[in-house]
Structure formats: structure tokens, C-alpha cells
Short mmCIF file of C-alpha atoms in Angstrom, two decimals:
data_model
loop_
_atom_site.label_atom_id
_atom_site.label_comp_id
_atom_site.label_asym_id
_atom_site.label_seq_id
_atom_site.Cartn_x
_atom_site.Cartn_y
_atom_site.Cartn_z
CA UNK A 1 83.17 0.79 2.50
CA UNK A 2 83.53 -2.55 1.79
CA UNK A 3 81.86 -3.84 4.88
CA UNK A 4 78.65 -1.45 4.24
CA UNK A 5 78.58 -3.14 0.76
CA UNK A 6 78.70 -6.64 1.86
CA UNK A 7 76.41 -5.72 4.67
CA UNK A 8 74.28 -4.68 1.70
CA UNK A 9 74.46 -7.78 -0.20
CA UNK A 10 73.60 -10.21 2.80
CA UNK A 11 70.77 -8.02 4.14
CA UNK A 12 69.08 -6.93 0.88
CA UNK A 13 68.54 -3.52 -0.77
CA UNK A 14 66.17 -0.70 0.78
CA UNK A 15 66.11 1.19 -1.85
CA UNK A 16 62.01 2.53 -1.74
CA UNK A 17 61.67 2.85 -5.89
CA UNK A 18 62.72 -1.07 -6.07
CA UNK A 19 60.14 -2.07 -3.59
CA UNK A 20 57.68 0.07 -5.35
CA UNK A 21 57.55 -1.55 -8.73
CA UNK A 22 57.89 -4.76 -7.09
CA UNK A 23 54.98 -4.27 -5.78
CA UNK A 24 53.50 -2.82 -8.70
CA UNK A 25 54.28 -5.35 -10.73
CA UNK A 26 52.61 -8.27 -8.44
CA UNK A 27 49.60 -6.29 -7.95
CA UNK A 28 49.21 -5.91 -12.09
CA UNK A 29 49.82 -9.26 -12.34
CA UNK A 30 47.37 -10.81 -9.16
CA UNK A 31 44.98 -8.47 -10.98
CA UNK A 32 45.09 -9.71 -14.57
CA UNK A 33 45.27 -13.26 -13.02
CA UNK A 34 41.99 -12.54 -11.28
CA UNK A 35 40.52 -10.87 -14.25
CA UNK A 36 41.18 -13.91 -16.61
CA UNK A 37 38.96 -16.35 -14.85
CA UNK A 38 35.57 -14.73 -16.31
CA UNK A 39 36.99 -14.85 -19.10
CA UNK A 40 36.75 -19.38 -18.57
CA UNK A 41 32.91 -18.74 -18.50
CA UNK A 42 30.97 -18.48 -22.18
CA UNK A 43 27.32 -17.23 -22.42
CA UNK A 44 25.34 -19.59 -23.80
CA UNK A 45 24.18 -19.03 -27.38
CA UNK A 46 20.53 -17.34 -27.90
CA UNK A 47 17.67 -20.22 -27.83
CA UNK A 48 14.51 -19.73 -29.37
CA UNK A 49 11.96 -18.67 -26.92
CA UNK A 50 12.39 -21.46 -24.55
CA UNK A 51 13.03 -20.41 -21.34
CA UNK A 52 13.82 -24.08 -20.07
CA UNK A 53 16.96 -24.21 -22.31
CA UNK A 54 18.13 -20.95 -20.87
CA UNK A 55 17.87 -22.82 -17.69
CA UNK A 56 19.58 -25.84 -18.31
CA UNK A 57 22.51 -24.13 -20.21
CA UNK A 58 22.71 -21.92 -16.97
CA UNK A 59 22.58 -25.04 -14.87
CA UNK A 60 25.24 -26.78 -16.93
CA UNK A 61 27.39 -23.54 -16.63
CA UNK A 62 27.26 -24.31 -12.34
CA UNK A 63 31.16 -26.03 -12.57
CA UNK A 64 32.51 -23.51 -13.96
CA UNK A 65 30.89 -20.69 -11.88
CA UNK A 66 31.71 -22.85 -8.69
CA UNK A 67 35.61 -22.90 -10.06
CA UNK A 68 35.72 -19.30 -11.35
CA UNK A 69 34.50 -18.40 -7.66
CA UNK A 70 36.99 -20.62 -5.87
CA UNK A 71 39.86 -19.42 -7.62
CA UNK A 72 39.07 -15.77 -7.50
CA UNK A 73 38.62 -16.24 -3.82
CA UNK A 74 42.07 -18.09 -3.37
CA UNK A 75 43.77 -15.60 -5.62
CA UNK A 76 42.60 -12.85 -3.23
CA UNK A 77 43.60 -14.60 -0.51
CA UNK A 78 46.96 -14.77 -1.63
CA UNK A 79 47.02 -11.39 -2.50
CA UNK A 80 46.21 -10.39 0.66
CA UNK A 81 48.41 -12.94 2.01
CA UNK A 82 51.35 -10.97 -0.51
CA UNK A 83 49.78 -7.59 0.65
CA UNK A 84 50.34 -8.17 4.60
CA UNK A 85 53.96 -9.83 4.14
CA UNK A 86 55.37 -6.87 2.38
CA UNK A 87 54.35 -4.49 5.28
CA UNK A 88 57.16 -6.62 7.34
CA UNK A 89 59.68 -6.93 4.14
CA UNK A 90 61.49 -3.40 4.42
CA UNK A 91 64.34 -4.94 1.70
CA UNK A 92 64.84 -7.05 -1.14
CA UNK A 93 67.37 -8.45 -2.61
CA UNK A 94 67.56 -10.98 -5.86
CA UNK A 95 66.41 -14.46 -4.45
CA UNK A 96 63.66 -12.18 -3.80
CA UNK A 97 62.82 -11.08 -7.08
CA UNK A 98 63.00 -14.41 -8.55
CA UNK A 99 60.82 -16.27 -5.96
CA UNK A 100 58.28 -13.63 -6.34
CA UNK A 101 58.67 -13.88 -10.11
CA UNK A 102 58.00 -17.66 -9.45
CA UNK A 103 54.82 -17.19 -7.44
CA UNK A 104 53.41 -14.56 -10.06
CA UNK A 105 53.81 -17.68 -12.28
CA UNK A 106 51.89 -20.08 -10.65
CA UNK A 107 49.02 -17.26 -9.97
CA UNK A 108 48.71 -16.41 -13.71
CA UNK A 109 48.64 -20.69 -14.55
CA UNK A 110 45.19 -20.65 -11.83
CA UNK A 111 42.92 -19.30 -14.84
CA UNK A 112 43.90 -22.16 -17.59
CA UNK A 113 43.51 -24.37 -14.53
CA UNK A 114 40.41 -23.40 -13.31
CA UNK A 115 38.86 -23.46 -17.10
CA UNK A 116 40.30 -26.52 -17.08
CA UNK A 117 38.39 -27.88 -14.20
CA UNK A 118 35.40 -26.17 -15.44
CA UNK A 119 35.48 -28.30 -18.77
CA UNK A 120 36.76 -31.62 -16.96
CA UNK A 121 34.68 -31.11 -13.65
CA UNK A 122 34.47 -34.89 -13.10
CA UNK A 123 38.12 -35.86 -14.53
CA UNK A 124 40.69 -37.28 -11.88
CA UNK A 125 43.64 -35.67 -13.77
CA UNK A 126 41.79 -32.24 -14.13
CA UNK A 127 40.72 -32.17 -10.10
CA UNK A 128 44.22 -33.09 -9.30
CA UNK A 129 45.95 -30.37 -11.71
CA UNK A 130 43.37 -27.56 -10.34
CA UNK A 131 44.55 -28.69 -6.42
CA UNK A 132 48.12 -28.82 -7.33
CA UNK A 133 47.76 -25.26 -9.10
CA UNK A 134 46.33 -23.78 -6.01
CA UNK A 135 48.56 -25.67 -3.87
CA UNK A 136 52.03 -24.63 -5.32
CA UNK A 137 51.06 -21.00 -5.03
CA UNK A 138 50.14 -21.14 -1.16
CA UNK A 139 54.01 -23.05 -0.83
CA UNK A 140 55.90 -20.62 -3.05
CA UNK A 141 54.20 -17.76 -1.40
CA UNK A 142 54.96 -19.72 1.93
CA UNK A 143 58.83 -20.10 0.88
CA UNK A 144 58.94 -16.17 -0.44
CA UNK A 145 58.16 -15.45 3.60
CA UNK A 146 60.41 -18.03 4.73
CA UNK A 147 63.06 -16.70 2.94
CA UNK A 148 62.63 -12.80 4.06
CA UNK A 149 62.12 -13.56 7.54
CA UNK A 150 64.54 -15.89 8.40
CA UNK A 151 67.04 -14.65 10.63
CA UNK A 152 65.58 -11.35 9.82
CA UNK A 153 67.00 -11.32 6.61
CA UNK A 154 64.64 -8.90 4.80
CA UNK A 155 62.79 -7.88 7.84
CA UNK A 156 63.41 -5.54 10.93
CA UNK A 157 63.55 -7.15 14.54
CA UNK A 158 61.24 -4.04 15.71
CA UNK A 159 58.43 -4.67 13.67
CA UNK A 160 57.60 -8.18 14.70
CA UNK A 161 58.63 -11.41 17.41
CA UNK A 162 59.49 -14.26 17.01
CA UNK A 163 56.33 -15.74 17.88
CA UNK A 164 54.69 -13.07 15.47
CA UNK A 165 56.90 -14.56 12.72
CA UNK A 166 55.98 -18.25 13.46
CA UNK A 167 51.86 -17.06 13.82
CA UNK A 168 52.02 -15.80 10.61
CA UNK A 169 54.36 -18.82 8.94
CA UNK A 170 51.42 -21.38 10.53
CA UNK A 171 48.32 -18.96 8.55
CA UNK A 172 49.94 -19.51 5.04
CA UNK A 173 50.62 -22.74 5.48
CA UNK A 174 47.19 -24.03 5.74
CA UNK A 175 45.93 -23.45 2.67
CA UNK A 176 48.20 -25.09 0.43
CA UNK A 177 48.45 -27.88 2.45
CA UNK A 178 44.59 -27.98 2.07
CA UNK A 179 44.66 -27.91 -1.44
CA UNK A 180 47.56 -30.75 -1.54
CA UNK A 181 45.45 -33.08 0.61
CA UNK A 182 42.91 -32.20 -2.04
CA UNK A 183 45.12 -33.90 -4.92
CA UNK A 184 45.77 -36.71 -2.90
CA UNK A 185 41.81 -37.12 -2.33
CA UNK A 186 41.20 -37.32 -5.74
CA UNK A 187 42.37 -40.94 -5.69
CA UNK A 188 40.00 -41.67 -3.62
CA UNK A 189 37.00 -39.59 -5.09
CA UNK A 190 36.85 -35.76 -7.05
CA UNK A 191 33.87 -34.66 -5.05
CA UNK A 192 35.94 -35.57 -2.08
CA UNK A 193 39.12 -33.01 -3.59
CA UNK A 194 36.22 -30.76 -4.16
CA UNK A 195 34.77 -30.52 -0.91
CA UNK A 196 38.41 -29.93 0.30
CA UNK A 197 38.65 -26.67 -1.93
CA UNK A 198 36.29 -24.67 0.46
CA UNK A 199 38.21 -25.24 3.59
CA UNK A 200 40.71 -22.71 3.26
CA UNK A 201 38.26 -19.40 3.25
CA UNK A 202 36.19 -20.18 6.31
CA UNK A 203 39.90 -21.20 7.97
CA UNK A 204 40.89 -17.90 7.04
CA UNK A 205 38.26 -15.61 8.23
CA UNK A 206 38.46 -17.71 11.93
CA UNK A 207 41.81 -17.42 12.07
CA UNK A 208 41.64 -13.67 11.12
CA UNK A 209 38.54 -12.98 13.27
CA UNK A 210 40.87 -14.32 16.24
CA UNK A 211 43.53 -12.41 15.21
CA UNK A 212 41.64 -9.16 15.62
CA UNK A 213 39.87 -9.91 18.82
CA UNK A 214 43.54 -10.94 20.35
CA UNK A 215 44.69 -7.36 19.07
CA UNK A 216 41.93 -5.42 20.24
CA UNK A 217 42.70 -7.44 23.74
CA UNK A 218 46.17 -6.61 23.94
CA UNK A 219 45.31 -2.77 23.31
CA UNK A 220 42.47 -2.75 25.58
CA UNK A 221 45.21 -4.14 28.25
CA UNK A 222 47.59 -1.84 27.11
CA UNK A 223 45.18 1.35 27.00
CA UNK A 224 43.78 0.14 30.93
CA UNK A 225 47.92 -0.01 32.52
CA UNK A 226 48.31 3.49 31.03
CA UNK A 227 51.36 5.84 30.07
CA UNK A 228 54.48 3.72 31.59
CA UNK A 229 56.00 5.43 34.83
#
């Protein structure tokens, strides 16, 4: 008995119903997080008949349309990126909790950075909060699979390899390292930061349209050798 409970303790809980509102919980919170960013964008007040104002106060709102957009897309990436680790992490334990209650934290910070950047589009301090905001997410969310799958801790050996583990350790890496090179480039110059910010989506969708032609390889290989024996 008291090897099953230590076995318990060092491998995490499986316990379905603790998963579940895990889960639920993130998802409510990605979701409000996501959800707050319109809220960063004001309609501009009623002008009289003059259709140029309407323009330029729709022009002027372009920073903060540009950040509201980034910063939805990054948020679904990481949800995403939250979505596809938990279909590997079968257990949890309490350094899970907490460094998934510490990455829910830096999501729901992304809409007072993102107005922030829409206010302060030229500031060096604003550009370099709004990269380092983006950029602590990607590493907690980085650390949160770091710590399941190491050693298998909170992961089964069956459902992926090795090389599986370190595939999927290299995607979420590159976007917060994106978004730090980003805060480092605003020393130099915040349209050079800025530029930086819309790496990470086109990286994504190559590295996930290579990922599904190497699957639909392997089962087109797999489906030509046949049943085994």
C-alpha cells in the first residue's frame, strides 16, 4: 500500500474529474483572455457628417487593431499549443496545477498589454512589455511540457517517442523565443520588435503543414506494407 501511494505521488494523479476541471478552468480562462482584447478597442465618438473624420479616427484606430489581432492570434496559438499537450498528459499532480495556474496568469496580463501597446504604439518600454508578455507565456507553457514529459512523468511511454517528445519541445519553443528577440530589438528600433511579432504564425502553420504531410506519409507507408504477418 505504501508503495502504490508513493508510486502515486511521484507519477501524478489520474483521477479523470481532476483533469476535467483543469481543463475547464484553462479553457474559461484562454477564453475570457481572448475576449478582453476587443474590449482595448473604443469606437470613435459620432462626427458630424464628415465622412473624412470617420476615416481618420478609423485610421488612427490601425495600432490597436494590428495588436488586438496579434494577440488574439498568439493566444490561440497557445491554446492550441495547451489543447494538443494535454492529449499526451494522462496525470497531474501539484507542480502541475501551479505552473498551469502560472501560465493562465501571464495569458490573462496579454489584454492590459496589448491595450497598452495600442496606446504607446511607438514607446520603447511599451514594445518591450507587449514582447516580454507574449514571450513569458510561450516559456511557461514550454516549462508546463517540460515538466510532464520528462522522464515520462505525467505522460505514457505508448503514446509518444522520444523523438516525438523532442519534435514537439522544438514547436513551442519558437515562438517565445521570437517574441524575446523582439524585446531585445526594440533597442535597436520598435518597428523592428514589431516586424518580429508576425513570425511566429506563418512558423506555425509550416511547421504544422509538415507535420501533417509527414503523418499522412507514414500512414500511406503503413497502409501499402499491410496487416503484419
Amino acid at each position: 500500500m505504501d508503495d502504490e501511494k508513493h508510486l502515486t505521488v511521484m507519477r501524478g494523479s489520474k483521477d479523470p474529474k481532476g483533469l476535467d476541471r483543469l481543463l475547464a478552468f484553462s479553457d474559461g480562462v484562454f477564453a475570457i483572455a481572448a475576449t478582453l482584447l476587443i474590449f482595448s478597442i473604443k469606437v470613435p465618438a459620432p462626427k458630424p457628417n464628415d465622412e473624412e473624420l470617420v476615416v481618420q479616427d478609423l485610421t488612427a484606430l490601425g495600432p490597436r487593431l494590428t495588436s488586438v489581432a496579434i494577440s488574439f492570434a498568439v493566444i490561440g496559438l497557445y491554446w492550441v499549443s495547451h489543447h494538443r499537450r494535454f492529449r499526451y498528459i494522462k496525470r497531474y499532480d501539484e507542480g502541475l496545477l501551479w505552473i498551469n495556474l502560472v501560465l493562465l496568469a501571464s495569458i490573462i496580463f496579454l489584454p492590459f498589454a496589448t491595450e497598452l501597446i495600442g496606446v504607446h504604439s511607438d514607446d520603447r518600454v511599451a514594445v518591450v512589455v507587449y514582447g516580454a508578455s507574449l514571450s513569458a507565456a510561450g516559456f511557461v507553457s514550454a516549462f508546463m511540457w517540460f515538466y510532464a514529459s520528462h522522464n515520462y512523468h505525467l505522460i505514457d511511454r505508448e503514446d509518444i517517442s522520444p523523438e516525438g517528445i523532442h519534435r514537439a519541445t522544438v514547436r513551442i519553443m519558437i515562438p517565445p523565443l521570437i517574441f524575446l528577440a523582439s524585446t531585445g530589438a526594440a533597442f535597436v528600433h520598435a518597428n523592428l520588435a514589431k516586424t518580429l511579432w508576425y513570425l511566429p504564425i506563418p512558423i506555425y502553420l509550416s511547421m504544422e503543414f509538415l507535420r501533417r504531410r509527414e503523418t499522412k506519409k507514414i500512414e500511406r507507408i503503413e497502409r501499402e506494407r499491410g496487416p503484419a504477418g
